[in-house]
Coordinates of C-alpha atoms and ligand atoms in Angstrom, one line a residue:
X1 CA 177.6 84.3 62.5
X2 CA 175.1 85.1 59.8
X3 CA 175.5 83.2 56.6
X4 CA 176.3 86.2 54.4
X5 CA 178.6 88.4 56.4
X6 CA 181.1 90.1 54.3
X7 CA 179.1 92.1 51.8
X8 CA 178.5 95.4 53.4
X9 CA 174.9 96.7 53.2
X10 CA 173.3 100.0 54.0
X11 CA 170.1 100.3 56.1
X12 CA 168.2 103.4 56.9
X13 CA 166.4 103.2 60.2
X14 CA 163.3 105.4 60.5
X15 CA 162.3 106.0 64.1
X16 CA 160.7 108.5 66.4
X17 CA 163.1 107.5 69.3
X18 CA 166.7 106.5 69.6
X19 CA 168.5 105.9 72.9
X20 CA 170.4 107.7 74.4
X21 CA 169.1 110.8 72.6
X22 CA 165.4 110.4 73.0
X23 CA 163.5 107.5 74.6
X24 CA 160.1 106.8 76.1
X25 CA 160.3 103.0 76.1
X26 CA 161.6 99.9 74.5
X27 CA 161.5 101.2 71.0
X28 CA 164.1 103.8 71.9
X29 CA 166.4 101.1 73.3
X30 CA 166.1 98.9 70.3
X31 CA 166.6 101.7 67.7
X32 CA 169.7 102.8 69.7
X33 CA 171.3 99.4 70.1
X34 CA 170.7 97.8 66.7
X35 CA 173.1 99.9 64.8
X36 CA 176.0 98.8 66.9
X37 CA 175.0 95.2 66.9
X38 CA 174.4 95.2 63.2
X39 CA 177.9 96.7 62.5
X40 CA 179.3 93.3 63.5
X41 CA 177.2 91.8 60.7
X42 CA 178.6 94.1 58.1
X43 CA 175.4 96.2 58.1
X44 CA 175.8 100.0 58.2
X45 CA 172.9 101.8 59.8
X46 CA 172.0 105.4 59.6
X47 CA 169.1 106.6 61.7
X48 CA 166.5 109.1 60.5
X49 CA 165.0 110.9 63.5
X50 CA 162.8 113.9 64.0
X51 CA 164.6 117.1 64.9
X52 CA 163.3 117.4 68.4
X53 CA 165.0 120.2 70.4
X54 CA 167.0 117.7 72.4
X55 CA 168.4 116.0 69.4
X56 CA 169.4 119.1 67.5
X57 CA 171.2 120.3 70.6
X58 CA 173.4 117.2 70.8
X59 CA 174.2 116.9 67.1
X60 CA 177.9 117.2 66.3
X61 CA 179.3 118.6 63.0
X62 CA 176.0 118.5 61.2
X63 CA 175.9 119.2 57.5
X64 CA 172.8 119.9 55.4
X65 CA 172.1 116.8 53.3
X66 CA 168.8 118.0 51.8
X67 CA 166.3 120.8 51.9
X68 CA 162.5 120.9 51.7
X69 CA 160.7 124.1 50.6
X70 CA 157.4 122.7 51.7
X71 CA 157.1 119.8 54.1
X72 CA 153.7 119.4 55.7
X73 CA 153.1 123.2 56.1
X74 CA 156.6 124.6 56.4
X75 CA 160.2 124.3 55.3
X76 CA 162.7 121.8 56.5
X77 CA 166.2 120.5 56.2
X78 CA 167.8 117.1 56.6
X79 CA 171.0 117.3 58.7
X80 CA 173.5 114.6 58.6
X81 CA 175.7 114.3 61.7
X82 CA 176.8 112.1 64.5
X83 CA 175.8 111.9 68.2
X84 CA 176.3 109.2 70.8
X85 CA 178.1 107.0 68.4
X86 CA 175.2 107.0 66.0
X87 CA 175.1 108.1 62.3
X88 CA 172.1 110.4 62.2
X89 CA 169.9 112.0 59.6
X90 CA 167.9 114.5 61.5
X91 CA 164.7 116.0 60.1
X92 CA 164.9 119.6 61.1
X93 CA 161.4 121.0 60.5
X94 CA 160.8 123.5 63.3
X95 CA 157.1 123.8 62.6
X96 CA 156.7 120.1 63.3
X97 CA 159.3 119.3 65.9
X98 CA 160.7 122.4 67.7
X99 CA 158.3 122.5 70.6
X100 CA 158.2 121.8 74.4
X101 CA 157.0 118.4 75.7
X102 CA 157.7 114.9 74.7
X103 CA 158.1 113.3 71.3
X104 CA 154.4 112.7 70.9
X105 CA 152.6 114.9 73.5
X106 CA 152.9 118.3 75.0
X107 CA 153.6 119.2 78.6
X108 CA 149.9 118.7 79.4
X109 CA 150.2 115.0 78.4
X110 CA 147.9 115.5 75.4
X111 CA 149.0 114.1 72.1
X112 CA 149.9 116.8 69.6
X113 CA 147.0 117.1 67.2
X114 CA 149.3 117.3 64.2
X115 CA 151.0 114.0 64.9
X116 CA 149.7 112.7 61.6
X117 CA 151.7 115.5 59.8
X118 CA 154.8 115.1 62.1
X119 CA 155.2 111.4 61.4
X120 CA 153.8 111.6 57.9
X121 CA 156.8 113.9 57.2
X122 CA 159.1 111.4 58.9
X123 CA 157.8 108.6 56.8
X124 CA 157.9 110.6 53.6
X125 CA 161.5 111.7 54.1
X126 CA 162.4 108.1 55.0
X127 CA 160.9 106.9 51.7
X128 CA 162.7 109.7 49.8
X129 CA 166.0 108.8 51.3
X130 CA 165.3 105.2 50.2
X131 CA 164.8 106.5 46.7
X132 CA 168.1 108.3 46.6
X133 CA 167.4 111.8 48.1
X134 CA 170.8 112.1 49.8
X135 CA 173.7 112.2 47.3
X136 CA 176.1 109.3 47.7
X137 CA 173.8 107.4 50.0
X138 CA 171.7 104.5 48.6
X139 CA 170.4 102.3 51.4
X140 CA 169.2 99.0 50.2
X141 CA 166.8 98.7 53.1
X142 CA 164.5 101.2 54.8
X143 CA 163.7 99.8 58.2
X144 CA 160.8 101.7 59.8
X145 CA 159.7 101.5 63.4
X146 CA 156.2 101.5 64.7
X147 CA 153.3 103.7 63.5
X148 CA 155.5 106.8 63.6
X149 CA 157.8 105.3 61.0
X150 CA 155.2 103.2 59.2
X151 CA 154.5 105.7 56.4
X152 CA 157.9 105.1 54.9
X153 CA 156.9 101.8 53.4
X154 CA 153.6 103.3 52.4
X155 CA 155.2 106.1 50.4
X156 CA 157.7 103.6 49.0
X157 CA 154.9 101.4 47.8
X158 CA 152.8 104.1 46.3
X159 CA 155.4 106.4 44.9
X160 CA 158.9 105.0 45.3
X161 CA 161.3 103.9 42.6
X162 CA 161.8 100.4 44.0
X163 CA 165.5 101.0 44.8
X164 CA 165.2 99.9 48.4
X165 CA 163.2 97.2 50.2
X166 CA 161.2 98.0 53.3
X167 CA 160.9 96.4 56.7
X168 CA 158.4 97.5 59.4
X169 CA 159.1 96.7 63.0
X170 CA 156.1 96.4 65.4
X171 CA 157.3 97.1 68.9
X172 CA 153.7 97.3 70.3
X173 CA 150.6 96.7 68.3
X174 CA 148.6 98.8 70.8
X175 CA 150.0 102.0 69.3
X176 CA 148.5 102.2 65.8
X177 CA 148.5 105.9 64.8
X178 CA 144.8 106.1 63.9
X179 CA 143.5 109.4 62.5
X180 CA 140.3 110.6 61.0
X181 CA 139.8 110.2 57.2
X182 CA 140.2 114.0 56.6
X183 CA 144.0 113.8 57.2
X184 CA 144.4 111.6 54.2
X185 CA 144.4 114.4 51.6
X186 CA 147.2 116.1 53.5
X187 CA 149.5 113.1 53.1
X188 CA 149.8 113.5 49.4
X189 CA 149.3 109.8 48.7
X190 CA 147.3 108.5 45.7
X191 CA 143.7 107.7 46.4
X192 CA 144.5 104.0 46.0
X193 CA 146.3 104.1 49.3
X194 CA 143.1 104.9 51.1
X195 CA 141.8 101.4 50.6
X196 CA 141.4 98.1 52.5
X197 CA 144.6 96.9 51.0
X198 CA 146.3 100.1 52.0
X199 CA 145.9 102.4 55.1
X200 CA 142.1 102.7 55.3
X201 CA 141.1 101.4 58.8
X202 CA 137.4 101.4 59.8
X203 CA 136.8 104.5 57.8
X204 CA 139.8 106.4 59.1
X205 CA 143.5 106.5 58.4
X206 CA 145.7 103.9 60.0
X207 CA 149.4 104.6 59.9
X208 CA 150.4 101.2 61.3
X209 CA 147.9 99.4 59.1
X210 CA 149.3 101.1 56.1
X211 CA 152.8 100.0 57.1
X212 CA 151.6 96.4 57.7
X213 CA 150.0 96.2 54.2
X214 CA 152.9 97.9 52.5
X215 CA 156.2 96.7 54.0
X216 CA 158.1 94.0 52.2
X217 CA 158.7 92.3 55.6
X218 CA 157.2 92.8 59.1
X219 CA 159.2 92.1 62.2
X220 CA 157.8 91.9 65.7
X221 CA 160.0 91.6 68.7
X222 CA 159.5 88.0 69.8
X223 CA 158.3 84.8 68.2
X224 CA 155.5 84.4 70.7
X225 CA 154.2 87.9 70.1
X226 CA 154.4 87.3 66.3
X227 CA 152.0 84.4 66.8
X228 CA 149.8 86.1 69.4
X229 CA 149.0 89.1 67.2
X230 CA 147.7 86.9 64.4
X231 CA 144.8 85.9 66.7
X232 CA 141.7 87.9 67.4
X233 CA 142.4 88.1 71.2
X234 CA 145.7 89.9 70.8
X235 CA 145.4 91.3 67.3
X236 CA 143.9 94.6 68.3
X237 CA 141.8 94.7 65.1
X238 CA 144.8 94.1 62.9
X239 CA 145.0 90.3 63.3
X240 CA 143.3 89.8 59.9
X241 CA 145.8 92.0 58.2
X242 CA 148.6 90.2 59.9
X243 CA 147.2 86.8 59.0
X244 CA 147.3 87.9 55.4
X245 CA 151.0 88.6 55.7
X246 CA 152.0 85.4 57.6
X247 CA 154.7 84.6 55.0
X248 CA 156.4 87.9 55.6
X249 CA 156.0 88.1 59.4
X250 CA 159.0 87.4 61.6
X251 CA 159.6 87.5 65.4
X252 CA 163.1 88.3 66.6
X253 CA 163.7 88.8 70.3
X254 CA 165.2 92.0 71.4
X255 CA 168.6 92.1 73.0
X256 CA 170.0 94.7 75.4
X257 CA 172.9 97.0 75.1
X258 CA 175.4 94.9 77.2
X259 CA 177.8 97.9 77.3
X260 CA 175.3 100.2 78.9
X261 CA 173.8 97.4 81.1
X262 CA 176.9 95.8 82.6
X263 CA 176.8 95.1 86.3
X264 CA 180.6 94.8 86.4
X265 CA 181.1 98.5 85.2
X266 CA 177.8 100.2 85.9
X267 CA 178.4 103.6 87.6
X268 CA 174.8 103.9 88.7
X269 CA 175.4 101.0 91.1
X270 CA 176.6 101.4 94.6
X271 CA 178.7 98.2 94.1
X272 CA 179.6 96.6 90.8
X273 CA 179.4 92.8 90.7
X274 CA 179.6 89.7 88.5
X275 CA 178.2 86.2 88.6
X276 CA 181.2 85.2 90.8
X277 CA 180.6 88.1 93.1
X278 CA 176.8 88.2 93.6
X279 CA 177.2 88.8 97.4
X280 CA 178.1 92.4 96.4
X281 CA 174.5 92.9 95.3
X282 CA 173.7 93.3 99.0
X283 CA 175.4 96.7 99.0
X284 CA 173.0 97.8 96.3
X285 CA 170.1 96.3 98.2
X286 CA 171.1 98.4 101.2
X287 CA 171.3 101.5 99.1
X288 CA 167.7 100.8 97.9
X289 CA 166.5 100.2 101.4
X290 CA 167.9 103.6 102.3
X291 CA 166.5 105.3 99.2
X292 CA 163.0 103.9 99.8
X293 CA 163.1 104.0 103.6
X294 CA 162.5 100.3 103.9
X295 CA 163.0 98.1 107.0
X296 CA 165.9 95.7 106.4
X297 CA 164.0 92.6 107.4
X298 CA 160.7 91.8 105.7
X299 CA 161.5 89.3 103.1
X300 CA 162.9 89.4 99.6
X301 CA 162.9 92.7 97.8
X302 CA 160.7 92.8 94.6
X303 CA 161.1 95.6 92.1
X304 CA 158.7 96.9 89.5
X305 CA 160.1 99.3 86.8
X306 CA 157.4 100.1 84.4
X307 CA 155.0 102.4 82.6
X308 CA 152.0 102.5 84.9
X309 CA 149.3 101.2 82.6
X310 CA 146.8 98.4 82.3
X311 CA 149.0 96.7 79.7
X312 CA 151.7 96.3 82.4
X313 CA 149.2 94.8 84.9
X314 CA 149.6 97.5 87.4
X315 CA 146.0 97.0 88.6
X316 CA 146.9 93.4 89.4
X317 CA 149.8 94.7 91.5
X318 CA 147.5 97.0 93.4
X319 CA 145.0 94.2 94.0
X320 CA 147.6 91.9 95.4
X321 CA 150.1 94.3 97.2
X322 CA 148.6 93.6 100.6
X323 CA 149.1 89.9 100.2
X324 CA 152.5 90.2 98.7
X325 CA 153.7 92.2 101.7
X326 CA 152.2 89.5 103.9
X327 CA 154.2 86.7 102.4
X328 CA 156.4 88.4 103.6
X329 CA 158.1 90.3 100.8
X330 CA 159.0 93.9 100.2
X331 CA 158.1 95.9 97.1
X332 CA 159.7 98.9 95.4
X333 CA 158.1 100.5 92.4
X334 CA 159.5 103.0 89.9
X335 CA 157.2 104.3 87.2
X336 CA 154.9 106.9 85.8
X337 CA 151.7 106.7 83.9
X338 CA 148.0 106.7 84.5
X339 CA 147.0 109.0 87.4
X340 CA 144.8 106.4 89.1
X341 CA 147.7 103.9 89.2
X342 CA 150.2 106.5 90.5
X343 CA 147.7 107.5 93.3
X344 CA 146.9 103.8 94.1
X345 CA 150.6 102.9 94.4
X346 CA 151.4 105.9 96.6
X347 CA 148.5 104.9 98.8
X348 CA 149.9 101.3 99.1
X349 CA 153.3 102.8 100.0
X350 CA 151.7 104.9 102.7
X351 CA 149.8 102.0 104.1
X352 CA 152.9 99.7 104.2
X353 CA 155.6 102.2 105.0
X354 CA 158.8 100.4 105.6
X355 CA 157.7 97.5 103.4
X356 CA 156.6 99.2 100.2
X357 CA 158.4 102.1 98.5
X358 CA 157.1 104.0 95.4
X359 CA 158.9 106.6 93.3
X360 CA 156.8 108.2 90.6
X361 CA 158.8 109.5 87.7
X362 CA 161.4 108.4 85.2
X363 CA 164.9 107.8 86.6
X364 CA 167.4 105.8 84.5
X365 CA 170.0 105.6 87.3
X366 CA 167.5 104.4 89.9
X367 CA 166.3 101.7 87.4
X368 CA 169.9 100.4 87.2
X369 CA 170.3 100.4 90.9
X370 CA 167.0 98.5 91.3
X371 CA 168.0 95.8 88.9
X372 CA 171.3 95.5 90.7
X373 CA 169.9 95.4 94.2
X374 CA 166.4 93.9 94.2
X375 CA 166.1 90.1 94.6
X376 CA 163.4 89.9 91.9
X377 CA 161.8 92.0 89.2
X378 CA 158.1 91.6 88.7
X379 CA 156.5 92.0 85.2
X380 CA 152.8 91.1 85.3
X381 CA 152.0 92.4 81.8
X382 CA 148.7 91.4 80.1
X383 CA 150.7 91.4 76.8
X384 CA 154.3 92.1 76.2
X385 CA 155.8 92.3 72.7
X386 CA 159.3 91.6 74.0
X387 CA 160.0 93.4 77.2
X388 CA 163.4 94.6 78.2
X389 CA 163.1 94.8 82.0
X390 CA 163.2 91.1 82.4
X391 CA 166.4 91.0 80.3
X392 CA 168.0 93.6 82.4
X393 CA 166.9 91.6 85.4
X394 CA 168.6 88.5 84.1
X395 CA 171.8 90.3 83.5
X396 CA 171.7 92.0 86.9
X397 CA 170.7 89.0 89.0
X398 CA 167.1 90.2 89.8
X399 CA 165.1 87.1 89.2
X400 CA 162.3 87.8 86.8
X401 CA 158.7 86.9 87.8
X402 CA 156.8 87.3 84.6
X403 CA 153.4 86.7 83.0
X404 CA 153.7 84.0 80.3
X405 CA 153.0 86.2 77.4
X406 CA 154.9 87.5 74.3
X407 CA 158.6 88.0 74.8
X408 CA 158.3 87.2 78.5
X409 CA 157.5 83.6 77.4
X410 CA 160.4 83.5 75.0
X411 CA 163.1 84.8 77.3
X412 CA 162.5 83.3 80.8
X413 CA 162.7 79.7 81.7
X414 CA 160.2 78.9 84.5
X415 CA 161.7 77.4 87.7
X416 CA 159.5 74.3 87.7
X417 CA 161.0 71.2 89.3
X418 CA 162.4 69.8 86.0
X419 CA 164.0 73.0 85.1
X420 CA 165.5 73.5 88.6
X421 CA 166.8 70.0 88.6
X422 CA 168.3 70.5 85.2
X423 CA 169.9 73.7 86.3
X424 CA 168.3 75.7 83.5
X425 CA 165.7 77.8 85.3
X426 CA 166.0 81.6 85.2
X427 CA 162.8 82.9 86.6
X428 CA 159.2 82.3 87.5
X429 CA 156.3 82.5 85.0
X430 CA 152.6 82.6 85.6
X431 CA 149.4 82.2 83.7
X432 CA 146.6 83.2 83.4
X433 CA 147.4 86.9 83.9
X434 CA 145.3 87.6 87.0
X435 CA 145.7 88.5 90.7
X436 CA 145.6 84.9 92.2
X437 CA 148.1 83.5 89.7
X438 CA 150.4 86.5 90.1
X439 CA 150.3 86.0 93.9
X440 CA 151.0 82.3 93.5
X441 CA 154.1 83.1 91.4
X442 CA 155.4 85.6 93.9
X443 CA 154.9 83.0 96.7
X444 CA 156.8 80.5 94.6
X445 CA 159.6 83.0 94.2
X446 CA 159.7 83.5 98.0
X447 CA 159.9 79.7 98.5
X448 CA 162.9 79.5 96.1
X449 CA 164.5 82.5 97.9
X450 CA 164.4 80.6 101.1
X451 CA 166.6 77.8 99.6
X452 CA 169.9 79.7 99.2
X453 CA 171.7 77.0 97.1
X454 CA 168.9 76.8 94.6
X455 CA 168.4 80.6 94.6
X456 CA 172.1 81.3 93.9
X457 CA 171.9 78.9 91.0
X458 CA 168.9 80.6 89.6
X459 CA 170.5 84.0 89.9
X460 CA 173.8 82.9 88.3
X461 CA 172.0 81.1 85.5
X462 CA 170.1 84.2 84.7
X463 CA 173.2 86.3 84.8
X464 CA 175.0 84.0 82.3
X465 CA 172.1 84.0 79.9
X466 CA 173.0 85.5 76.5
X467 CA 170.8 88.6 76.4
X468 CA 173.0 90.5 73.9
X469 CA 171.9 91.5 70.4
X470 CA 174.2 89.1 68.7
X471 CA 171.7 86.4 67.7
X472 CA 168.9 88.8 66.7
X473 CA 171.3 91.0 64.8
X474 CA 172.2 88.0 62.8
X475 CA 168.6 87.3 62.2
X476 CA 167.9 90.9 61.0
X477 CA 171.0 90.9 58.8
X478 CA 170.0 87.6 57.2
X479 CA 166.5 89.0 56.6
X480 CA 167.9 92.2 55.0
X481 CA 170.1 90.2 52.7
X482 CA 167.3 87.8 51.7
X483 CA 165.1 90.8 50.9
X484 CA 167.8 92.4 48.8
X485 CA 168.3 89.2 46.9
X486 CA 164.5 88.9 46.5
X487 CA 164.5 85.6 48.4
X488 CA 162.6 85.3 51.6
X489 CA 161.2 82.2 53.2
Ligands
LIG501 P1 157.8 99.3 77.1 O1 158.6 99.7 76.0 O2 156.5 98.7 76.8 O3 157.6 100.4 78.1 P2 160.0 97.6 77.8 O4 160.2 96.6 78.9 O5 160.2 97.0 76.5 O6 158.5 98.2 78.0 O7 161.0 98.8 78.0 C1 160.8 99.6 79.1 C2 162.1 100.4 79.2 O8 161.9 101.6 79.9 C3 163.2 99.7 80.0 O9 164.4 100.2 79.6 C4 162.9 100.2 81.4 O10 164.0 100.1 82.3 C5 162.6 101.7 81.2 N1 161.7 102.3 82.1 C6 160.3 102.2 82.2 N2 159.8 103.0 83.2 C7 160.9 103.6 83.7 C8 161.1 104.6 84.8 N3 160.0 105.1 85.4 N4 162.3 105.0 85.0 C9 163.4 104.5 84.3 N5 163.3 103.6 83.4 C10 162.1 103.2 83.1

């Protein structure tokens, strides 16, 4: 337990995604799971989210908590309500959020060109709530997520009343919210904010940069990623800023929602199972073989569930797919993303029908079944702030094969001889992140798979790893309390 549990504190989470209401990736999972995990640490979280159509539809018993006559070009309301077990504050501003498409882009896949205003508004309202906008609600911490929430700490720094402290979580430094300088005047910030110490970034406006220079504390989602991003190679232009904030930079590994992801109760599985009943995974594997039209023999079944981008190393997968199949092993891929990768994967599936199956799209249920039926889950990311799929893999008995970067390094114990002998191995790691080393790792997995006693131990050990939010929730709660007391580090 955290040191200071007992004194209830209030935290406002400012986020563009929150599972299960709206999610495009790990950020949504984290924002959705943290409130529940923090409740056990006596931290009460309310979540400020944009009033996308889908969210307004699911909101129950909403009441108007604030009104805005003019918010970035139109009027808006703040609606307090509950949905999916979450306490929400929804920013209902139709001119910004009532539109078709995803949270950041239209049906054509193009980013909305007023994203600066949409998430400027989110940050502004987050900062105002931190300053006491909502009657009877005085959060001591405003916890903003990624560039979309990052203006909350900026508005707090340049115009707040100092009532609340700010935390900025960086889920992926690759998404920085860069805009041209001319949007700055529309943000209503003092000129001082458009500076090197503020949000000016190479002549433009950097939302994430502003958050990084303004937040009282910065949290990334694993200790390794926290170190990596202070170096030029992984800093994506912001490493200097991050180095200047080393004393305020933390790395807490994400957990997973062990209620949603529980192989013993998961309705998306063909057969539920537990560490004592791993044989039942075979029923799920057969279901996958049917779903992807695979031959039953052909080696272990390796799954990939991913955004199809270069970050995720999908090009390396394409380069090595022929050799992976030849090991032999079988491959199933669920994902969507860059068109060349989608096409490339479909071509591999056509070439190796019966050995490789590819489903382009987003399918939560199938993702669960793949974790519960595949022998291994492959994550060849070039960088990975934390990664969730390897954690689901651990819990569901799909042995993770991972690049040794970021959170993948912090959450998987490589099955080298020492670790196997000590009975602590949970997966296979590789480095450097390139085709030959990926292939070598998959071959190593295939060798382990051929030794049933060792393999079973590997699977069980992974399934018993604590991948819950408990430990990280303690770390967040301790950080919040230290900030409130004015004592960090
Ligand atoms: P990132 O946030 O960078 O995409 P993470 O590993 O942190 O990567 O989180 C990815 C999340 O999205 C996981 O919950 C994973 O299961 C899910 N996911 C990714 N692609 C798909 C897909 N095509 N269908 C279903 N779930 C997916």
